[in-house]
Amino acid sequence: MANVEDPYNHSHRAFLQAFLAHSVLTFEELKPILAAILSVHDDREILPNDITEPDVSTFIHTLNSKLAPVDYEIRPARSQKDHSTSYVLVNLTSDAVTQLATTHSPDEIAFVKRVLDAMFETHNTHKHEVMAITRMQARHLSKPPRTSVANEDGGTQTQSTAAHGLTLPQAEKMLDDMVEEGWFEKSAAGYYSLSSRALAELRDWLRETYNEMPGEGDDDEAVIRIRNCEACTEIVTVGQRCSNHDCGCRLHDICTQRLFRSQAANTRRCPKCKEEWTGRDFVGEKATKRNGSYRQHGSTASSRQIVQNGLGRDSSEDDEE
């Protein structure tokens, strides 16, 4: 194996070109690329199977030191289901809207933003942290919500926003495009959620957008909708939560296996509050099945959640697709 801790050189530049061409690469895809680069650099054959994840991490660490001044970073994106690793080239100065604006219309971007609000506000409550949405629920977001304004006689008048929104076929195509482009994942049960690539790219934006710091009032509390796994510190949108719903502990399924490996099921305790860890309190689409079908519950809803167009009545339609 080559010395991957060598100072920044042409091999790192060639490695960066691979990311500029593909943006997202899995570890298995990176192995032959890095092996070929190092074979040329070291003037000896390096086989793909000689490349390890620590080798890739060390190589990326050196490369990131050069990318930081221009606000780019290569981040690992780990699957919440099996912890398989992909690597993503991230623009640190752009948000979801900026990145989507290069290939999609303003109405399409507005639709995606409404879908994200539904995932992380409407379907992410104190009792049910679903953070996913069905195709039927997304269809109801094709148009922007109507707003009510006061008229001169003291009554209210419903007005449409200036944006026209999307037709239902356009909204469905946009969902399919988001899956095809790697931003969304679609489960076997028909739920759309953010992909591991999207979570890696948008993690800072998600926290800034959906986590709310306490106000100045004595009774105001922080609202934390985006939480990290207690074991691996990555964002959890699929996994388990503490049976004490006032506890902020969340774990990926695979992380619970590692954390509780040496403990019997009836002795497992939350690593934060020490409450019994049941393994039956879920984060993600499984949360819709906890204690019956998912229903919209009252929560610390922000103004964005209040104006969702018809989502309250559609929360019970989780099983339609």
mmCIF file of C-alpha atoms in Angstrom:
data_model
loop_
_atom_site.group_PDB
_atom_site.id
_atom_site.type_symbol
_atom_site.label_atom_id
_atom_site.label_comp_id
_atom_site.label_asym_id
_atom_site.label_seq_id
_atom_site.Cartn_x
_atom_site.Cartn_y
_atom_site.Cartn_z
ATOM 1 C CA MET A 1 0.000 0.000 0.000
ATOM 2 C CA ALA A 2 1.240 3.495 -0.818
ATOM 3 C CA ASN A 3 1.895 6.034 1.855
ATOM 4 C CA VAL A 4 -1.461 7.822 1.831
ATOM 5 C CA GLU A 5 -0.128 10.324 4.361
ATOM 6 C CA ASP A 6 2.175 11.880 1.738
ATOM 7 C CA PRO A 7 1.803 15.685 1.429
ATOM 8 C CA TYR A 8 -0.744 17.026 -1.026
ATOM 9 C CA ASN A 9 0.349 16.099 -4.535
ATOM 10 C CA HIS A 10 -0.889 15.194 -8.016
ATOM 11 C CA SER A 11 -2.533 12.016 -6.727
ATOM 12 C CA HIS A 12 -4.835 14.118 -4.543
ATOM 13 C CA ARG A 13 -5.652 16.353 -7.514
ATOM 14 C CA ALA A 14 -6.560 13.309 -9.596
ATOM 15 C CA PHE A 15 -8.699 12.010 -6.737
ATOM 16 C CA LEU A 16 -10.558 15.329 -6.613
ATOM 17 C CA GLN A 17 -11.266 15.093 -10.343
ATOM 18 C CA ALA A 18 -13.188 11.891 -9.685
ATOM 19 C CA PHE A 19 -15.462 13.768 -7.265
ATOM 20 C CA LEU A 20 -15.881 16.687 -9.645
ATOM 21 C CA ALA A 21 -17.078 14.187 -12.246
ATOM 22 C CA HIS A 22 -19.393 12.153 -9.997
ATOM 23 C CA SER A 23 -20.100 14.216 -6.806
ATOM 24 C CA VAL A 24 -21.026 11.044 -4.883
ATOM 25 C CA LEU A 25 -18.932 7.855 -4.781
ATOM 26 C CA THR A 26 -19.322 4.730 -2.689
ATOM 27 C CA PHE A 27 -16.354 3.110 -0.991
ATOM 28 C CA GLU A 28 -16.522 0.229 -3.477
ATOM 29 C CA GLU A 29 -16.471 2.718 -6.368
ATOM 30 C CA LEU A 30 -13.534 4.579 -4.837
ATOM 31 C CA LYS A 31 -11.333 1.523 -4.365
ATOM 32 C CA PRO A 32 -10.396 0.992 -8.045
ATOM 33 C CA ILE A 33 -10.118 4.751 -8.614
ATOM 34 C CA LEU A 34 -7.696 5.277 -5.748
ATOM 35 C CA ALA A 35 -5.801 2.084 -6.594
ATOM 36 C CA ALA A 36 -5.250 3.287 -10.171
ATOM 37 C CA ILE A 37 -4.134 6.729 -9.013
ATOM 38 C CA LEU A 38 -1.690 5.334 -6.470
ATOM 39 C CA SER A 39 -0.356 2.762 -8.927
ATOM 40 C CA VAL A 40 0.714 5.599 -11.211
ATOM 41 C CA HIS A 41 1.980 7.762 -8.356
ATOM 42 C CA ASP A 42 4.025 4.990 -6.704
ATOM 43 C CA ASP A 43 5.059 3.361 -9.984
ATOM 44 C CA ARG A 44 3.935 -0.038 -8.734
ATOM 45 C CA GLU A 45 0.675 -1.946 -8.940
ATOM 46 C CA ILE A 46 -1.868 -1.274 -6.214
ATOM 47 C CA LEU A 47 -4.901 -3.548 -6.260
ATOM 48 C CA PRO A 48 -8.421 -2.305 -5.404
ATOM 49 C CA ASN A 49 -8.623 -4.795 -2.546
ATOM 50 C CA ASP A 50 -5.489 -3.213 -1.068
ATOM 51 C CA ILE A 51 -7.507 -0.037 -0.420
ATOM 52 C CA THR A 52 -9.112 0.206 3.031
ATOM 53 C CA GLU A 53 -11.589 2.699 4.493
ATOM 54 C CA PRO A 54 -8.872 4.187 6.765
ATOM 55 C CA ASP A 55 -6.752 4.725 3.628
ATOM 56 C CA VAL A 56 -9.602 6.610 1.963
ATOM 57 C CA SER A 57 -10.265 8.636 5.134
ATOM 58 C CA THR A 58 -6.611 9.656 5.417
ATOM 59 C CA PHE A 59 -6.488 10.631 1.748
ATOM 60 C CA ILE A 60 -9.677 12.672 2.068
ATOM 61 C CA HIS A 61 -8.406 14.382 5.234
ATOM 62 C CA THR A 62 -5.389 15.695 3.318
ATOM 63 C CA LEU A 63 -7.574 16.770 0.419
ATOM 64 C CA ASN A 64 -10.077 18.537 2.694
ATOM 65 C CA SER A 65 -7.313 20.720 4.128
ATOM 66 C CA LYS A 66 -6.923 22.178 0.631
ATOM 67 C CA LEU A 67 -10.652 22.368 -0.074
ATOM 68 C CA ALA A 68 -11.555 24.231 3.135
ATOM 69 C CA PRO A 69 -10.350 27.691 1.970
ATOM 70 C CA VAL A 70 -12.688 27.478 -1.038
ATOM 71 C CA ASP A 71 -15.632 26.256 1.081
ATOM 72 C CA TYR A 72 -15.760 22.677 -0.152
ATOM 73 C CA GLU A 73 -15.498 19.446 1.788
ATOM 74 C CA ILE A 74 -15.678 15.722 1.059
ATOM 75 C CA ARG A 75 -17.942 14.157 3.686
ATOM 76 C CA PRO A 76 -18.741 10.543 4.499
ATOM 77 C CA ALA A 77 -22.417 9.661 4.073
ATOM 78 C CA ARG A 78 -23.264 6.514 6.014
ATOM 79 C CA SER A 79 -26.385 4.489 5.400
ATOM 80 C CA GLN A 80 -28.651 4.489 8.454
ATOM 81 C CA LYS A 81 -29.553 0.875 7.728
ATOM 82 C CA ASP A 82 -26.185 -0.850 7.332
ATOM 83 C CA HIS A 83 -23.581 1.936 7.814
ATOM 84 C CA SER A 84 -22.178 1.364 4.325
ATOM 85 C CA THR A 85 -20.233 4.476 3.371
ATOM 86 C CA SER A 86 -20.446 6.840 0.428
ATOM 87 C CA TYR A 87 -18.436 10.026 0.060
ATOM 88 C CA VAL A 88 -19.982 13.322 -1.029
ATOM 89 C CA LEU A 89 -18.384 16.515 -2.334
ATOM 90 C CA VAL A 90 -20.219 19.305 -0.487
ATOM 91 C CA ASN A 91 -20.394 23.030 -1.206
ATOM 92 C CA LEU A 92 -20.367 24.504 2.311
ATOM 93 C CA THR A 93 -21.814 27.864 1.278
ATOM 94 C CA SER A 94 -24.947 26.602 -0.491
ATOM 95 C CA ASP A 95 -28.233 25.341 0.897
ATOM 96 C CA ALA A 96 -30.837 23.012 -0.533
ATOM 97 C CA VAL A 97 -32.501 25.757 -2.570
ATOM 98 C CA THR A 98 -29.211 26.922 -4.089
ATOM 99 C CA GLN A 99 -28.203 23.416 -5.103
ATOM 100 C CA LEU A 100 -31.576 22.569 -6.634
ATOM 101 C CA ALA A 101 -31.799 25.901 -8.478
ATOM 102 C CA THR A 102 -29.204 24.788 -11.013
ATOM 103 C CA THR A 103 -31.490 22.144 -12.514
ATOM 104 C CA HIS A 104 -35.055 22.899 -11.371
ATOM 105 C CA SER A 105 -37.615 25.683 -11.717
ATOM 106 C CA PRO A 106 -38.670 27.962 -8.827
ATOM 107 C CA ASP A 107 -42.048 26.170 -8.576
ATOM 108 C CA GLU A 108 -40.302 22.794 -8.376
ATOM 109 C CA ILE A 109 -37.954 24.049 -5.669
ATOM 110 C CA ALA A 110 -40.879 25.504 -3.703
ATOM 111 C CA PHE A 111 -42.619 22.120 -3.897
ATOM 112 C CA VAL A 112 -39.521 20.329 -2.558
ATOM 113 C CA LYS A 113 -39.336 22.838 0.288
ATOM 114 C CA ARG A 114 -42.971 22.121 1.188
ATOM 115 C CA VAL A 115 -42.173 18.400 1.165
ATOM 116 C CA LEU A 116 -39.195 18.964 3.481
ATOM 117 C CA ASP A 117 -41.363 21.039 5.832
ATOM 118 C CA ALA A 118 -43.883 18.194 5.877
ATOM 119 C CA MET A 119 -41.169 15.641 6.633
ATOM 120 C CA PHE A 120 -39.500 17.555 9.428
ATOM 121 C CA GLU A 121 -42.395 19.495 10.954
ATOM 122 C CA THR A 122 -45.825 18.092 10.110
ATOM 123 C CA HIS A 123 -44.752 14.450 10.344
ATOM 124 C CA ASN A 124 -42.154 14.935 13.058
ATOM 125 C CA THR A 125 -43.954 15.456 16.353
ATOM 126 C CA HIS A 126 -43.203 14.763 19.993
ATOM 127 C CA LYS A 127 -45.052 11.440 19.807
ATOM 128 C CA HIS A 128 -44.403 10.398 16.204
ATOM 129 C CA GLU A 129 -41.032 11.159 14.606
ATOM 130 C CA VAL A 130 -41.847 9.867 11.131
ATOM 131 C CA MET A 131 -39.725 12.269 9.054
ATOM 132 C CA ALA A 132 -41.055 10.717 5.860
ATOM 133 C CA ILE A 133 -43.999 11.312 3.571
ATOM 134 C CA THR A 134 -46.146 9.181 1.286
ATOM 135 C CA ARG A 135 -46.769 9.947 -2.364
ATOM 136 C CA MET A 136 -50.402 10.752 -1.602
ATOM 137 C CA GLN A 137 -49.410 13.238 1.105
ATOM 138 C CA ALA A 138 -46.871 14.843 -1.229
ATOM 139 C CA ARG A 139 -49.520 15.230 -3.944
ATOM 140 C CA HIS A 140 -51.464 17.536 -1.620
ATOM 141 C CA LEU A 141 -48.413 19.806 -1.509
ATOM 142 C CA SER A 142 -48.298 20.344 -5.273
ATOM 143 C CA LYS A 143 -49.840 23.807 -4.834
ATOM 144 C CA PRO A 144 -48.729 26.435 -2.309
ATOM 145 C CA PRO A 145 -51.099 26.870 0.644
ATOM 146 C CA ARG A 146 -53.807 29.483 0.543
ATOM 147 C CA THR A 147 -53.514 32.298 3.053
ATOM 148 C CA SER A 148 -56.280 34.233 4.808
ATOM 149 C CA VAL A 149 -56.106 38.026 5.071
ATOM 150 C CA ALA A 150 -58.423 40.524 6.747
ATOM 151 C CA ASN A 151 -60.624 42.638 4.471
ATOM 152 C CA GLU A 152 -61.986 46.130 5.079
ATOM 153 C CA ASP A 153 -65.209 45.011 6.808
ATOM 154 C CA GLY A 154 -63.339 42.927 9.361
ATOM 155 C CA GLY A 155 -63.926 39.583 7.704
ATOM 156 C CA THR A 156 -61.357 37.322 6.149
ATOM 157 C CA GLN A 157 -60.648 36.566 2.551
ATOM 158 C CA THR A 158 -58.723 33.585 1.201
ATOM 159 C CA GLN A 159 -56.048 34.403 -1.344
ATOM 160 C CA SER A 160 -53.701 32.264 -3.367
ATOM 161 C CA THR A 161 -50.025 33.047 -3.299
ATOM 162 C CA ALA A 162 -48.374 34.401 -6.425
ATOM 163 C CA ALA A 163 -46.753 31.074 -7.282
ATOM 164 C CA HIS A 164 -48.808 28.681 -9.380
ATOM 165 C CA GLY A 165 -47.337 25.505 -7.962
ATOM 166 C CA LEU A 166 -47.234 22.224 -9.854
ATOM 167 C CA THR A 167 -49.833 20.003 -11.432
ATOM 168 C CA LEU A 168 -50.229 16.564 -9.856
ATOM 169 C CA PRO A 169 -48.289 14.845 -12.672
ATOM 170 C CA GLN A 170 -45.518 17.451 -12.311
ATOM 171 C CA ALA A 171 -45.365 16.916 -8.541
ATOM 172 C CA GLU A 172 -45.143 13.155 -8.976
ATOM 173 C CA LYS A 173 -42.405 13.536 -11.585
ATOM 174 C CA MET A 174 -40.493 15.821 -9.227
ATOM 175 C CA LEU A 175 -40.649 13.157 -6.509
ATOM 176 C CA ASP A 176 -39.294 10.616 -8.986
ATOM 177 C CA ASP A 177 -36.568 13.057 -10.058
ATOM 178 C CA MET A 178 -35.513 13.608 -6.446
ATOM 179 C CA VAL A 179 -35.113 9.856 -6.035
ATOM 180 C CA GLU A 180 -33.248 9.566 -9.341
ATOM 181 C CA GLU A 181 -30.909 12.435 -8.403
ATOM 182 C CA GLY A 182 -30.126 10.845 -5.056
ATOM 183 C CA TRP A 183 -31.810 13.376 -2.752
ATOM 184 C CA PHE A 184 -34.754 11.199 -1.667
ATOM 185 C CA GLU A 185 -35.086 7.496 -0.962
ATOM 186 C CA LYS A 186 -38.335 5.596 -1.514
ATOM 187 C CA SER A 187 -39.018 2.653 0.772
ATOM 188 C CA ALA A 188 -40.799 -0.562 -0.144
ATOM 189 C CA ALA A 189 -43.854 0.780 1.715
ATOM 190 C CA GLY A 190 -43.895 3.916 -0.450
ATOM 191 C CA TYR A 191 -42.439 6.454 1.997
ATOM 192 C CA TYR A 192 -40.117 9.193 0.762
ATOM 193 C CA SER A 193 -37.319 10.336 3.063
ATOM 194 C CA LEU A 194 -33.977 12.095 2.726
ATOM 195 C CA SER A 195 -31.152 9.912 1.441
ATOM 196 C CA SER A 196 -27.872 9.493 3.296
ATOM 197 C CA ARG A 197 -26.253 11.684 0.624
ATOM 198 C CA ALA A 198 -28.818 14.447 1.253
ATOM 199 C CA LEU A 199 -28.355 14.218 5.032
ATOM 200 C CA ALA A 200 -24.587 14.588 4.604
ATOM 201 C CA GLU A 201 -24.926 17.565 2.272
ATOM 202 C CA LEU A 202 -27.748 19.354 4.084
ATOM 203 C CA ARG A 203 -27.045 18.528 7.740
ATOM 204 C CA ASP A 204 -26.147 22.101 8.754
ATOM 205 C CA TRP A 205 -29.061 23.585 6.799
ATOM 206 C CA LEU A 206 -31.493 21.083 8.333
ATOM 207 C CA ARG A 207 -30.426 21.985 11.871
ATOM 208 C CA GLU A 208 -30.568 25.713 11.199
ATOM 209 C CA THR A 209 -33.976 25.456 9.516
ATOM 210 C CA TYR A 210 -35.861 23.024 11.751
ATOM 211 C CA ASN A 211 -34.256 23.329 15.189
ATOM 212 C CA GLU A 212 -35.516 26.340 17.123
ATOM 213 C CA MET A 213 -33.625 27.945 19.958
ATOM 214 C CA PRO A 214 -35.601 29.094 23.032
ATOM 215 C CA GLY A 215 -37.051 32.578 22.954
ATOM 216 C CA GLU A 216 -36.572 35.268 25.558
ATOM 217 C CA GLY A 217 -39.603 34.258 27.632
ATOM 218 C CA ASP A 218 -39.144 32.180 30.774
ATOM 219 C CA ASP A 219 -41.469 29.468 29.474
ATOM 220 C CA ASP A 220 -39.896 29.191 26.030
ATOM 221 C CA GLU A 221 -38.053 25.969 25.294
ATOM 222 C CA ALA A 222 -35.852 24.834 22.452
ATOM 223 C CA VAL A 223 -37.529 22.738 19.755
ATOM 224 C CA ILE A 224 -35.151 20.072 18.477
ATOM 225 C CA ARG A 225 -36.443 18.266 15.399
ATOM 226 C CA ILE A 226 -33.097 17.145 13.978
ATOM 227 C CA ARG A 227 -31.293 14.834 16.417
ATOM 228 C CA ASN A 228 -28.040 12.898 16.317
ATOM 229 C CA CYS A 229 -27.443 9.248 17.131
ATOM 230 C CA GLU A 230 -26.092 8.887 20.659
ATOM 231 C CA ALA A 231 -23.570 6.299 19.412
ATOM 232 C CA CYS A 232 -22.256 7.483 16.030
ATOM 233 C CA THR A 233 -23.296 11.197 16.260
ATOM 234 C CA GLU A 234 -24.830 11.170 12.752
ATOM 235 C CA ILE A 235 -28.376 12.479 12.125
ATOM 236 C CA VAL A 236 -31.160 9.978 12.844
ATOM 237 C CA THR A 237 -34.223 9.887 10.597
ATOM 238 C CA VAL A 238 -34.562 6.083 10.739
ATOM 239 C CA GLY A 239 -33.954 4.171 13.961
ATOM 240 C CA GLN A 240 -35.111 4.019 17.566
ATOM 241 C CA ARG A 241 -35.811 6.462 20.383
ATOM 242 C CA CYS A 242 -35.970 6.277 24.152
ATOM 243 C CA SER A 243 -39.290 5.077 25.590
ATOM 244 C CA ASN A 244 -39.239 8.270 27.653
ATOM 245 C CA HIS A 245 -40.334 10.689 24.939
ATOM 246 C CA ASP A 246 -39.000 13.644 26.908
ATOM 247 C CA CYS A 247 -35.510 12.158 26.550
ATOM 248 C CA GLY A 248 -33.499 13.248 23.529
ATOM 249 C CA CYS A 249 -31.684 9.950 22.996
ATOM 250 C CA ARG A 250 -31.889 8.509 19.480
ATOM 251 C CA LEU A 251 -30.033 5.534 17.992
ATOM 252 C CA HIS A 252 -29.774 3.969 14.563
ATOM 253 C CA ASP A 253 -30.916 0.344 14.512
ATOM 254 C CA ILE A 254 -27.419 -0.874 13.706
ATOM 255 C CA CYS A 255 -25.996 1.282 16.515
ATOM 256 C CA THR A 256 -28.343 -0.326 19.057
ATOM 257 C CA GLN A 257 -26.944 -3.712 18.044
ATOM 258 C CA ARG A 258 -23.429 -2.528 18.762
ATOM 259 C CA LEU A 259 -24.285 -0.595 21.915
ATOM 260 C CA PHE A 260 -26.375 -3.333 23.533
ATOM 261 C CA ARG A 261 -24.468 -6.318 22.159
ATOM 262 C CA SER A 262 -23.425 -7.622 25.575
ATOM 263 C CA GLN A 263 -26.734 -6.853 27.313
ATOM 264 C CA ALA A 264 -29.832 -9.011 27.588
ATOM 265 C CA ALA A 265 -32.966 -7.473 26.066
ATOM 266 C CA ASN A 266 -34.655 -6.963 29.447
ATOM 267 C CA THR A 267 -31.627 -5.156 30.917
ATOM 268 C CA ARG A 268 -31.069 -2.576 28.188
ATOM 269 C CA ARG A 269 -31.146 1.005 29.428
ATOM 270 C CA CYS A 270 -31.129 4.347 27.680
ATOM 271 C CA PRO A 271 -27.554 5.673 27.686
ATOM 272 C CA LYS A 272 -28.860 9.133 28.637
ATOM 273 C CA CYS A 273 -31.750 8.824 31.101
ATOM 274 C CA LYS A 274 -31.337 5.123 32.070
ATOM 275 C CA GLU A 275 -34.997 4.385 31.273
ATOM 276 C CA GLU A 276 -35.710 0.915 29.879
ATOM 277 C CA TRP A 277 -34.819 0.706 26.171
ATOM 278 C CA THR A 278 -37.749 -1.172 24.667
ATOM 279 C CA GLY A 279 -36.673 -1.350 21.033
ATOM 280 C CA ARG A 280 -40.318 -0.674 20.159
ATOM 281 C CA ASP A 281 -40.184 3.119 20.023
ATOM 282 C CA PHE A 282 -39.240 4.070 16.504
ATOM 283 C CA VAL A 283 -37.969 6.932 14.396
ATOM 284 C CA GLY A 284 -38.916 6.874 10.722
ATOM 285 C CA GLU A 285 -41.814 5.257 8.896
ATOM 286 C CA LYS A 286 -42.136 2.560 11.580
ATOM 287 C CA ALA A 287 -43.339 5.326 13.906
ATOM 288 C CA THR A 288 -46.582 5.413 11.907
ATOM 289 C CA LYS A 289 -47.421 1.923 13.213
ATOM 290 C CA ARG A 290 -46.730 2.604 16.862
ATOM 291 C CA ASN A 291 -50.015 2.391 18.817
ATOM 292 C CA GLY A 292 -52.037 2.155 15.614
ATOM 293 C CA SER A 293 -52.052 4.249 12.493
ATOM 294 C CA TYR A 294 -50.266 7.561 12.614
ATOM 295 C CA ARG A 295 -52.348 10.618 13.352
ATOM 296 C CA GLN A 296 -51.396 14.265 13.403
ATOM 297 C CA HIS A 297 -50.762 15.334 16.975
ATOM 298 C CA GLY A 298 -50.447 18.765 18.435
ATOM 299 C CA SER A 299 -46.850 19.850 18.835
ATOM 300 C CA THR A 300 -44.626 22.861 18.875
ATOM 301 C CA ALA A 301 -45.671 23.730 15.337
ATOM 302 C CA SER A 302 -44.071 26.696 13.649
ATOM 303 C CA SER A 303 -45.843 28.983 11.225
ATOM 304 C CA ARG A 304 -44.707 26.801 8.320
ATOM 305 C CA GLN A 305 -46.480 23.777 9.815
ATOM 306 C CA ILE A 306 -49.723 25.643 10.448
ATOM 307 C CA VAL A 307 -50.204 26.587 6.798
ATOM 308 C CA GLN A 308 -49.503 23.167 5.266
ATOM 309 C CA ASN A 309 -52.124 22.645 2.581
ATOM 310 C CA GLY A 310 -54.454 19.928 3.804
ATOM 311 C CA LEU A 311 -51.808 17.751 5.459
ATOM 312 C CA GLY A 312 -53.743 17.341 8.664
ATOM 313 C CA ARG A 313 -56.469 15.355 6.987
ATOM 314 C CA ASP A 314 -53.992 13.223 5.006
ATOM 315 C CA SER A 315 -51.826 12.007 7.855
ATOM 316 C CA SER A 316 -53.979 8.912 8.149
ATOM 317 C CA GLU A 317 -53.269 7.907 4.558
ATOM 318 C CA ASP A 318 -49.829 6.506 5.304
ATOM 319 C CA ASP A 319 -50.686 3.038 4.051
ATOM 320 C CA GLU A 320 -52.129 4.029 0.695
ATOM 321 C CA GLU A 321 -48.962 3.196 -1.238
#
